[in-house]
Tab-separated table of C-alpha atoms and ligand atoms in Angstrom:
chain	number	residue	atom	x	y	z
A	1	UNK	CA	-16.133	7.200	0.652
A	2	UNK	CA	-15.039	10.740	-0.252
A	3	UNK	CA	-11.379	10.654	-1.106
A	4	UNK	CA	-8.875	13.460	-1.603
A	5	UNK	CA	-6.269	12.453	-4.190
A	6	UNK	CA	-3.185	14.593	-4.202
A	7	UNK	CA	-1.148	14.468	-7.359
A	8	UNK	CA	-4.325	13.270	-8.993
A	9	UNK	CA	-3.589	14.584	-12.466
A	10	UNK	CA	-0.290	12.763	-12.427
A	11	UNK	CA	0.580	9.264	-13.921
A	12	UNK	CA	-0.504	6.989	-11.046
A	13	UNK	CA	-2.932	9.358	-9.418
A	14	UNK	CA	-5.086	9.761	-12.554
A	15	UNK	CA	-5.401	5.991	-13.053
A	16	UNK	CA	-6.250	5.589	-9.305
A	17	UNK	CA	-9.003	8.263	-9.687
A	18	UNK	CA	-10.625	6.352	-12.471
A	19	UNK	CA	-10.551	3.010	-10.498
A	20	UNK	CA	-12.027	4.759	-7.367
A	21	UNK	CA	-14.837	6.347	-9.428
A	22	UNK	CA	-15.710	3.092	-11.088
A	23	UNK	CA	-16.019	1.547	-7.687
A	24	UNK	CA	-18.481	4.207	-6.483
A	25	UNK	CA	-16.125	6.473	-4.454
A	26	UNK	CA	-16.324	10.290	-4.655
A	27	UNK	CA	-13.051	11.854	-5.646
A	28	UNK	CA	-11.576	15.339	-5.256
A	29	UNK	CA	-8.254	16.014	-6.962
A	30	UNK	CA	-5.540	18.447	-5.804
A	31	UNK	CA	-2.367	19.009	-7.907
A	32	UNK	CA	0.057	21.896	-8.353
A	33	UNK	CA	0.449	20.861	-12.079
A	34	UNK	CA	4.289	20.965	-11.698
A	35	UNK	CA	4.492	17.665	-13.581
A	36	UNK	CA	1.073	17.238	-15.091
A	37	UNK	CA	-1.749	18.935	-16.986
A	38	UNK	CA	-5.266	20.059	-16.050
A	39	UNK	CA	-6.750	18.488	-19.135
A	40	UNK	CA	-6.377	15.124	-17.383
A	41	UNK	CA	-9.551	16.162	-15.574
A	42	UNK	CA	-11.447	16.108	-18.885
A	43	UNK	CA	-9.842	12.754	-19.840
A	44	UNK	CA	-11.042	11.256	-16.557
A	45	UNK	CA	-14.462	12.549	-17.382
A	46	UNK	CA	-14.371	11.008	-20.896
A	47	UNK	CA	-13.484	7.677	-19.295
A	48	UNK	CA	-15.884	7.729	-16.261
A	49	UNK	CA	-18.495	10.338	-17.131
A	50	UNK	CA	-17.733	12.154	-13.856
A	51	UNK	CA	-16.330	15.649	-13.671
A	52	UNK	CA	-13.931	15.456	-10.731
A	53	UNK	CA	-13.593	18.702	-8.621
A	54	UNK	CA	-10.146	20.029	-9.167
A	55	UNK	CA	-8.072	22.431	-7.050
A	56	UNK	CA	-4.626	23.754	-8.110
A	57	UNK	CA	-2.894	23.576	-4.737
A	58	UNK	CA	0.753	22.981	-3.707
A	59	UNK	CA	0.536	20.604	-0.798
A	60	UNK	CA	3.263	22.562	0.984
A	61	UNK	CA	0.581	25.237	1.429
A	62	UNK	CA	-1.033	24.210	4.740
A	63	UNK	CA	-3.611	27.031	4.730
A	64	UNK	CA	-4.981	26.366	1.311
A	65	UNK	CA	-5.298	22.672	2.188
A	66	UNK	CA	-6.981	23.558	5.507
A	67	UNK	CA	-9.599	25.596	3.720
A	68	UNK	CA	-10.372	22.670	1.423
A	69	UNK	CA	-10.554	20.173	4.279
A	70	UNK	CA	-12.965	22.533	6.097
A	71	UNK	CA	-15.237	22.702	3.068
A	72	UNK	CA	-15.167	19.044	2.091
A	73	UNK	CA	-15.732	16.239	4.538
A	74	UNK	CA	-13.052	13.725	3.474
A	75	UNK	CA	-13.148	10.121	4.590
A	76	UNK	CA	-9.698	9.430	3.087
A	77	UNK	CA	-6.512	10.826	1.532
A	78	UNK	CA	-4.387	9.157	-1.098
A	79	UNK	CA	-1.201	11.029	-1.291
A	80	UNK	CA	0.670	10.878	-4.603
A	81	UNK	CA	1.896	14.544	-4.833
A	82	UNK	CA	5.696	14.438	-4.673
A	83	UNK	CA	8.869	14.986	-6.571
A	84	UNK	CA	10.270	11.749	-8.039
A	85	UNK	CA	13.291	12.381	-10.196
A	86	UNK	CA	16.135	10.450	-8.602
A	87	UNK	CA	18.998	12.323	-10.343
A	88	UNK	CA	17.390	15.750	-9.673
A	89	UNK	CA	17.118	14.860	-5.920
A	90	UNK	CA	20.805	14.394	-5.651
A	91	UNK	CA	21.440	17.864	-7.196
A	92	UNK	CA	18.623	19.642	-5.292
A	93	UNK	CA	18.199	17.592	-2.002
A	94	UNK	CA	16.617	20.432	-0.020
A	95	UNK	CA	13.866	20.866	-2.598
A	96	UNK	CA	13.098	17.195	-2.264
A	97	UNK	CA	13.176	17.089	1.541
A	98	UNK	CA	11.153	20.276	1.830
A	99	UNK	CA	8.416	19.278	-0.697
A	100	UNK	CA	8.062	15.601	0.070
A	101	UNK	CA	8.207	15.798	3.896
A	102	UNK	CA	6.211	19.020	4.291
A	103	UNK	CA	3.317	17.915	2.153
A	104	UNK	CA	2.988	14.635	3.965
A	105	UNK	CA	3.206	16.330	7.351
A	106	UNK	CA	0.524	18.887	6.326
A	107	UNK	CA	-1.834	16.153	5.198
A	108	UNK	CA	-1.268	14.067	8.363
A	109	UNK	CA	-2.046	17.199	10.530
A	110	UNK	CA	-5.211	17.765	8.468
A	111	UNK	CA	-6.169	14.131	8.887
A	112	UNK	CA	-5.852	14.595	12.660
A	113	UNK	CA	-7.733	17.948	12.674
A	114	UNK	CA	-10.683	16.908	10.476
A	115	UNK	CA	-10.887	13.365	11.742
A	116	UNK	CA	-10.168	11.667	8.360
A	117	UNK	CA	-10.143	7.845	8.774
A	118	UNK	CA	-7.916	6.679	5.957
A	119	UNK	CA	-4.429	7.738	4.575
A	120	UNK	CA	-2.739	5.866	1.769
A	121	UNK	CA	0.855	6.848	0.987
A	122	UNK	CA	2.778	6.370	-2.263
A	123	UNK	CA	6.030	4.668	-1.299
A	124	UNK	CA	8.652	2.897	-3.355
A	125	UNK	CA	10.555	-0.314	-3.529
A	126	UNK	CA	13.511	1.988	-3.380
A	127	UNK	CA	13.183	1.938	0.445
A	128	UNK	CA	14.681	-1.587	0.460
A	129	UNK	CA	18.025	-0.419	-1.008
A	130	UNK	CA	20.289	-3.033	-2.397
A	131	UNK	CA	19.467	-6.504	-0.999
A	132	UNK	CA	18.519	-9.896	-2.462
A	133	UNK	CA	15.017	-10.214	-4.045
A	134	UNK	CA	12.243	-11.242	-3.709
A	135	UNK	CA	11.688	-8.361	-1.292
A	136	UNK	CA	9.056	-8.937	1.265
A	137	UNK	CA	7.594	-6.308	3.632
A	138	UNK	CA	9.660	-7.974	6.364
A	139	UNK	CA	12.887	-7.178	4.484
A	140	UNK	CA	14.792	-4.450	6.315
A	141	UNK	CA	14.818	-0.927	5.089
A	142	UNK	CA	18.279	-0.012	3.901
A	143	UNK	CA	20.311	3.049	2.821
A	144	UNK	CA	19.034	4.342	-0.563
A	145	UNK	CA	21.461	5.965	-2.894
A	146	UNK	CA	19.615	9.319	-3.221
A	147	UNK	CA	17.547	11.914	-1.364
A	148	UNK	CA	14.370	10.918	-3.222
A	149	UNK	CA	14.472	7.528	-1.691
A	150	UNK	CA	15.295	8.873	1.729
A	151	UNK	CA	12.124	11.047	1.594
A	152	UNK	CA	10.105	7.948	1.019
A	153	UNK	CA	11.633	6.240	4.089
A	154	UNK	CA	11.147	9.361	6.205
A	155	UNK	CA	7.509	9.852	5.208
A	156	UNK	CA	6.847	6.214	6.015
A	157	UNK	CA	8.419	6.664	9.378
A	158	UNK	CA	6.441	9.818	10.137
A	159	UNK	CA	3.091	8.072	9.223
A	160	UNK	CA	4.093	4.994	11.148
A	161	UNK	CA	4.848	7.048	14.249
A	162	UNK	CA	1.666	8.954	13.935
A	163	UNK	CA	-0.367	5.724	13.569
A	164	UNK	CA	1.117	4.317	16.804
A	165	UNK	CA	-0.940	6.830	18.894
A	166	UNK	CA	-4.044	6.674	16.714
A	167	UNK	CA	-5.231	3.087	16.452
A	168	UNK	CA	-8.571	4.264	15.097
A	169	UNK	CA	-6.858	5.371	11.817
A	170	UNK	CA	-6.151	3.240	8.746
A	171	UNK	CA	-2.727	4.224	7.363
A	172	UNK	CA	-1.343	2.220	4.452
A	173	UNK	CA	2.171	2.490	3.010
A	174	UNK	CA	2.192	1.039	-0.596
A	175	UNK	CA	5.672	0.283	-1.933
A	176	UNK	CA	5.509	0.331	-5.736
A	177	UNK	CA	7.872	-1.634	-7.915
A	178	UNK	CA	8.191	-0.309	-11.595
A	179	UNK	CA	4.889	1.005	-12.893
A	180	UNK	CA	4.558	1.089	-16.675
A	181	UNK	CA	1.666	0.881	-19.156
A	182	UNK	CA	-1.228	3.249	-19.578
A	183	UNK	CA	-5.017	3.351	-19.642
A	184	UNK	CA	-6.386	1.260	-22.504
A	185	UNK	CA	-8.319	4.281	-23.754
A	186	UNK	CA	-5.010	5.858	-24.694
A	187	UNK	CA	-6.105	8.985	-22.701
A	188	UNK	CA	-4.017	8.582	-19.499
A	189	UNK	CA	-0.342	7.742	-19.315
A	190	UNK	CA	2.997	8.925	-18.321
A	191	UNK	CA	4.252	12.169	-19.882
A	192	UNK	CA	7.846	12.771	-18.743
A	193	UNK	CA	9.311	16.293	-18.790
A	194	UNK	CA	12.531	16.464	-20.821
A	195	UNK	CA	14.694	13.425	-21.230
A	196	UNK	CA	12.945	10.467	-19.574
A	197	UNK	CA	14.858	8.970	-16.636
A	198	UNK	CA	12.846	5.725	-16.576
A	199	UNK	CA	13.088	2.952	-19.097
A	200	UNK	CA	9.582	2.661	-20.533
A	201	UNK	CA	9.062	6.317	-21.445
A	202	UNK	CA	12.533	6.172	-23.129
A	203	UNK	CA	11.597	3.147	-25.216
A	204	UNK	CA	8.254	4.684	-26.416
A	205	UNK	CA	10.148	7.845	-27.424
A	206	UNK	CA	12.630	5.783	-29.372
A	207	UNK	CA	9.666	3.983	-31.005
A	208	UNK	CA	8.020	7.288	-31.911
A	209	UNK	CA	11.386	8.515	-33.388
A	210	UNK	CA	11.625	11.315	-30.805
A	211	UNK	CA	14.965	9.732	-29.929
A	212	UNK	CA	17.414	7.815	-32.163
A	213	UNK	CA	18.121	4.975	-29.747
A	214	UNK	CA	17.905	3.462	-26.296
A	215	UNK	CA	20.980	3.514	-24.084
A	216	UNK	CA	21.000	0.318	-21.979
A	217	UNK	CA	22.883	0.945	-18.731
A	218	UNK	CA	25.189	-2.101	-18.361
A	219	UNK	CA	25.147	-5.642	-19.575
A	220	UNK	CA	27.471	-7.095	-17.092
A	221	UNK	CA	25.145	-7.564	-14.060
A	222	UNK	CA	24.754	-11.071	-12.617
A	223	UNK	CA	21.305	-11.571	-14.347
A	224	UNK	CA	19.877	-13.660	-17.115
A	225	UNK	CA	21.374	-11.597	-19.858
A	226	UNK	CA	23.519	-9.160	-17.931
A	227	UNK	CA	21.010	-6.270	-17.988
A	228	UNK	CA	19.111	-5.085	-14.984
A	229	UNK	CA	15.996	-6.969	-13.774
A	230	UNK	CA	12.933	-5.223	-12.507
A	231	UNK	CA	9.344	-6.000	-11.490
A	232	UNK	CA	7.220	-4.093	-14.011
A	233	UNK	CA	3.653	-3.616	-13.042
A	234	UNK	CA	0.826	-2.323	-15.149
A	235	UNK	CA	-0.338	1.181	-13.723
A	236	UNK	CA	-3.970	-0.043	-13.847
A	237	UNK	CA	-3.160	-3.049	-11.572
A	238	UNK	CA	-1.236	-0.591	-9.398
A	239	UNK	CA	-4.241	1.741	-9.225
A	240	UNK	CA	-6.488	-1.215	-8.230
A	241	UNK	CA	-4.079	-1.847	-5.302
A	242	UNK	CA	-4.975	1.508	-3.903
A	243	UNK	CA	-8.586	0.587	-4.205
A	244	UNK	CA	-8.055	-2.655	-2.355
A	245	UNK	CA	-6.124	-0.932	0.322
A	246	UNK	CA	-8.894	1.648	0.780
A	247	UNK	CA	-11.604	-0.909	0.937
A	248	UNK	CA	-9.909	-3.753	2.816
A	249	UNK	CA	-6.885	-2.582	4.942
A	250	UNK	CA	-7.250	-2.938	8.696
A	251	UNK	CA	-6.862	-0.088	11.210
A	252	UNK	CA	-3.372	0.833	12.285
A	253	UNK	CA	-0.354	1.227	10.024
A	254	UNK	CA	0.190	-1.438	7.387
A	255	UNK	CA	2.679	-1.959	4.499
A	256	UNK	CA	2.242	-3.646	1.258
A	257	UNK	CA	4.369	-4.267	-1.770
A	258	UNK	CA	2.622	-3.682	-5.142
A	259	UNK	CA	4.438	-5.676	-7.715
A	260	UNK	CA	3.832	-8.748	-9.867
A	261	UNK	CA	6.502	-10.954	-8.132
A	262	UNK	CA	8.245	-11.537	-11.490
A	263	UNK	CA	11.425	-9.868	-12.549
A	264	UNK	CA	12.317	-9.284	-16.241
A	265	UNK	CA	15.469	-7.866	-17.805
A	266	UNK	CA	15.840	-4.670	-19.793
A	267	UNK	CA	16.471	-6.759	-22.994
A	268	UNK	CA	13.520	-8.968	-22.257
A	269	UNK	CA	11.266	-5.871	-21.954
A	270	UNK	CA	12.798	-4.361	-25.121
A	271	UNK	CA	12.269	-7.573	-27.091
A	272	UNK	CA	8.617	-7.894	-25.856
A	273	UNK	CA	7.886	-4.283	-26.896
A	274	UNK	CA	9.406	-4.980	-30.381
A	275	UNK	CA	7.418	-8.205	-30.852
A	276	UNK	CA	4.010	-7.001	-29.655
A	277	UNK	CA	4.167	-3.560	-31.310
A	278	UNK	CA	6.089	-4.666	-34.367
A	279	UNK	CA	8.479	-1.709	-34.114
A	280	UNK	CA	12.309	-1.817	-34.000
A	281	UNK	CA	14.037	-0.312	-30.928
A	282	UNK	CA	17.653	0.375	-31.811
A	283	UNK	CA	19.798	0.387	-28.657
A	284	UNK	CA	23.444	0.653	-27.510
A	285	UNK	CA	24.946	-0.856	-24.385
A	286	UNK	CA	26.662	1.764	-22.367
A	287	UNK	CA	28.170	1.900	-18.803
A	288	UNK	CA	26.135	1.099	-15.722
A	289	UNK	CA	24.070	4.018	-14.314
A	290	UNK	CA	25.417	5.104	-10.865
A	291	UNK	CA	23.172	3.792	-7.989
A	292	UNK	CA	21.504	1.033	-10.086
A	293	UNK	CA	20.880	-2.398	-8.607
A	294	UNK	CA	21.151	-5.719	-10.598
A	295	UNK	CA	17.830	-7.206	-9.511
A	296	UNK	CA	14.694	-5.929	-7.837
A	297	UNK	CA	11.359	-7.899	-7.655
A	298	UNK	CA	8.703	-8.272	-5.117
A	299	UNK	CA	7.103	-10.855	-3.083
A	300	UNK	CA	3.446	-9.611	-3.366
A	301	UNK	CA	1.952	-12.487	-1.299
A	302	UNK	CA	0.872	-10.121	1.601
A	303	UNK	CA	-1.295	-7.894	-0.540
A	304	UNK	CA	-2.812	-11.042	-2.132
A	305	UNK	CA	-3.545	-12.661	1.272
A	306	UNK	CA	-4.759	-9.579	3.183
A	307	UNK	CA	-6.157	-7.287	0.526
A	308	UNK	CA	-7.275	-9.993	-1.944
A	309	UNK	CA	-5.336	-7.999	-4.597
A	310	UNK	CA	-3.419	-9.513	-7.468
A	311	UNK	CA	-2.220	-8.312	-10.834
A	312	UNK	CA	-4.079	-9.364	-13.939
A	313	UNK	CA	-2.318	-7.585	-16.762
A	314	UNK	CA	0.698	-9.044	-18.535
A	315	UNK	CA	3.941	-7.574	-19.785
A	316	UNK	CA	2.395	-7.828	-23.251
A	317	UNK	CA	-0.491	-5.614	-22.067
A	318	UNK	CA	2.068	-3.167	-20.540
A	319	UNK	CA	4.105	-2.734	-23.702
A	320	UNK	CA	0.995	-2.459	-25.853
A	321	UNK	CA	-0.808	0.077	-23.685
A	322	UNK	CA	2.473	2.162	-23.277
A	323	UNK	CA	2.853	2.380	-27.013
A	324	UNK	CA	-0.837	3.081	-27.614
A	325	UNK	CA	-0.581	6.121	-25.237
A	326	UNK	CA	2.679	7.485	-26.774
A	327	UNK	CA	0.976	7.418	-30.280
A	328	UNK	CA	-1.825	9.618	-28.860
A	329	UNK	CA	0.551	12.348	-27.720
A	330	UNK	CA	0.849	14.980	-30.364
B	1	UD1	C1	14.028	4.240	-10.695
B	1	UD1	C2	14.600	4.816	-9.467
B	1	UD1	C3	13.716	4.482	-8.323
B	1	UD1	C4	12.328	5.042	-8.462
B	1	UD1	C5	11.783	4.479	-9.834
B	1	UD1	C6	10.542	5.155	-10.116
B	1	UD1	C7	17.003	4.958	-9.929
B	1	UD1	C8	18.357	4.435	-9.548
B	1	UD1	N1	15.984	4.338	-9.257
B	1	UD1	O1	13.945	2.874	-10.557
B	1	UD1	O2	14.296	4.935	-7.190
B	1	UD1	O3	11.504	4.577	-7.424
B	1	UD1	O4	12.754	4.775	-10.898
B	1	UD1	O5	9.914	4.585	-11.196
B	1	UD1	O6	16.845	5.837	-10.748
B	1	UD1	N2	17.475	1.653	-17.959
B	1	UD1	C9	18.287	1.651	-19.130
B	1	UD1	N3	18.132	2.803	-19.901
B	1	UD1	C10	17.320	3.846	-19.627
B	1	UD1	C11	16.584	3.779	-18.456
B	1	UD1	C12	16.740	2.765	-17.623
B	1	UD1	O7	18.955	0.699	-19.409
B	1	UD1	O8	17.371	4.820	-20.408
B	1	UD1	C13	17.519	0.401	-17.030
B	1	UD1	C14	18.052	0.693	-15.659
B	1	UD1	O9	19.431	0.504	-15.611
B	1	UD1	C15	17.229	-0.383	-14.872
B	1	UD1	C16	15.975	-0.574	-15.691
B	1	UD1	O10	16.222	-0.001	-16.987
B	1	UD1	O11	17.982	-1.660	-14.939
B	1	UD1	C17	14.761	0.204	-15.026
B	1	UD1	O12	15.156	1.578	-14.794
B	1	UD1	P1	14.170	2.762	-14.372
B	1	UD1	O13	12.916	2.694	-15.266
B	1	UD1	O14	14.832	3.993	-14.335
B	1	UD1	O15	13.668	2.197	-12.977
B	1	UD1	P2	14.559	1.882	-11.613
B	1	UD1	O16	16.008	2.188	-11.859
B	1	UD1	O17	14.160	0.461	-11.258
């Protein structure tokens, strides 16, 4: 199939481009480069031997997208392009609502106009809010603590409502748990701008001595060791979840969790990183971060049963590949 990947030079988008190409799909990438670099296209070529057509377009710009859809005959859209910094979204909510909602609406309108059959949307486990894990797709959607999370819920709702009248379309909402890791080549990975908000990029920057120590947000949660528990998933396994959704999802709107089904604590992740990479990670326990939840992990049985997808990479693979990528950043 010919697939448009929006946000395709970003962390998850670039890994998904590689997996789609390896499976024989034709890929076109759109990105506004607000949080990624164009040289990712060369890196995808080094890995796959395919030079992916790239267009620098902001998905808020309907007219530029319309021109591209007219020229290309897309079979599917995988929509990653979006703002994702939770803290920033509370300070600049309008920027988040405008960007994340408008880009999704533009793409859905173009899906309709150009009769595109597949739409896969990047959602997040954040839509479940604070409720007991394991979280299944049947768990209710809850209030999130920030505008970023609300944009994910709203986009899901928009696509779900659209699908109700278009039973010929395949629309898939993928709820990611905590993606970490990097491509084993060391060419693709996560490059955060400024101070990392998420745990793994912070750990790798401490490992490379860009930062003195890790601040662990709270050790008084009701968990195995008091630190927060999350379901970390290797970004390559996550990328393969998109391929499975593209190849196997049924018509209509469906929702899948993409996680491993196993939760581990901040301290467990730090200890695994230290052991596998043989590097010390100094840390300090500080106060809880506002909006954080004690425990979040998936039930990923639905994706296993219906998409025949399961994760194959371990936490050891994740910490090794994350560090291997960080070492390659100059
Ligand atoms: C965060 C977002 C979530 C978003 C996801 C994207 C919040 C509240 N949630 O999830 O909405 O979908 O990123 O990947 O921001 N931690 C530390 N020190 C750090 C960083 C994190 O101790 O410097 C801890 C956190 O308290 C948490 C765990 O590490 O227990 C994971 O944090 P993080 O990587 O930011 O992911 P989430 O909070 O799960």
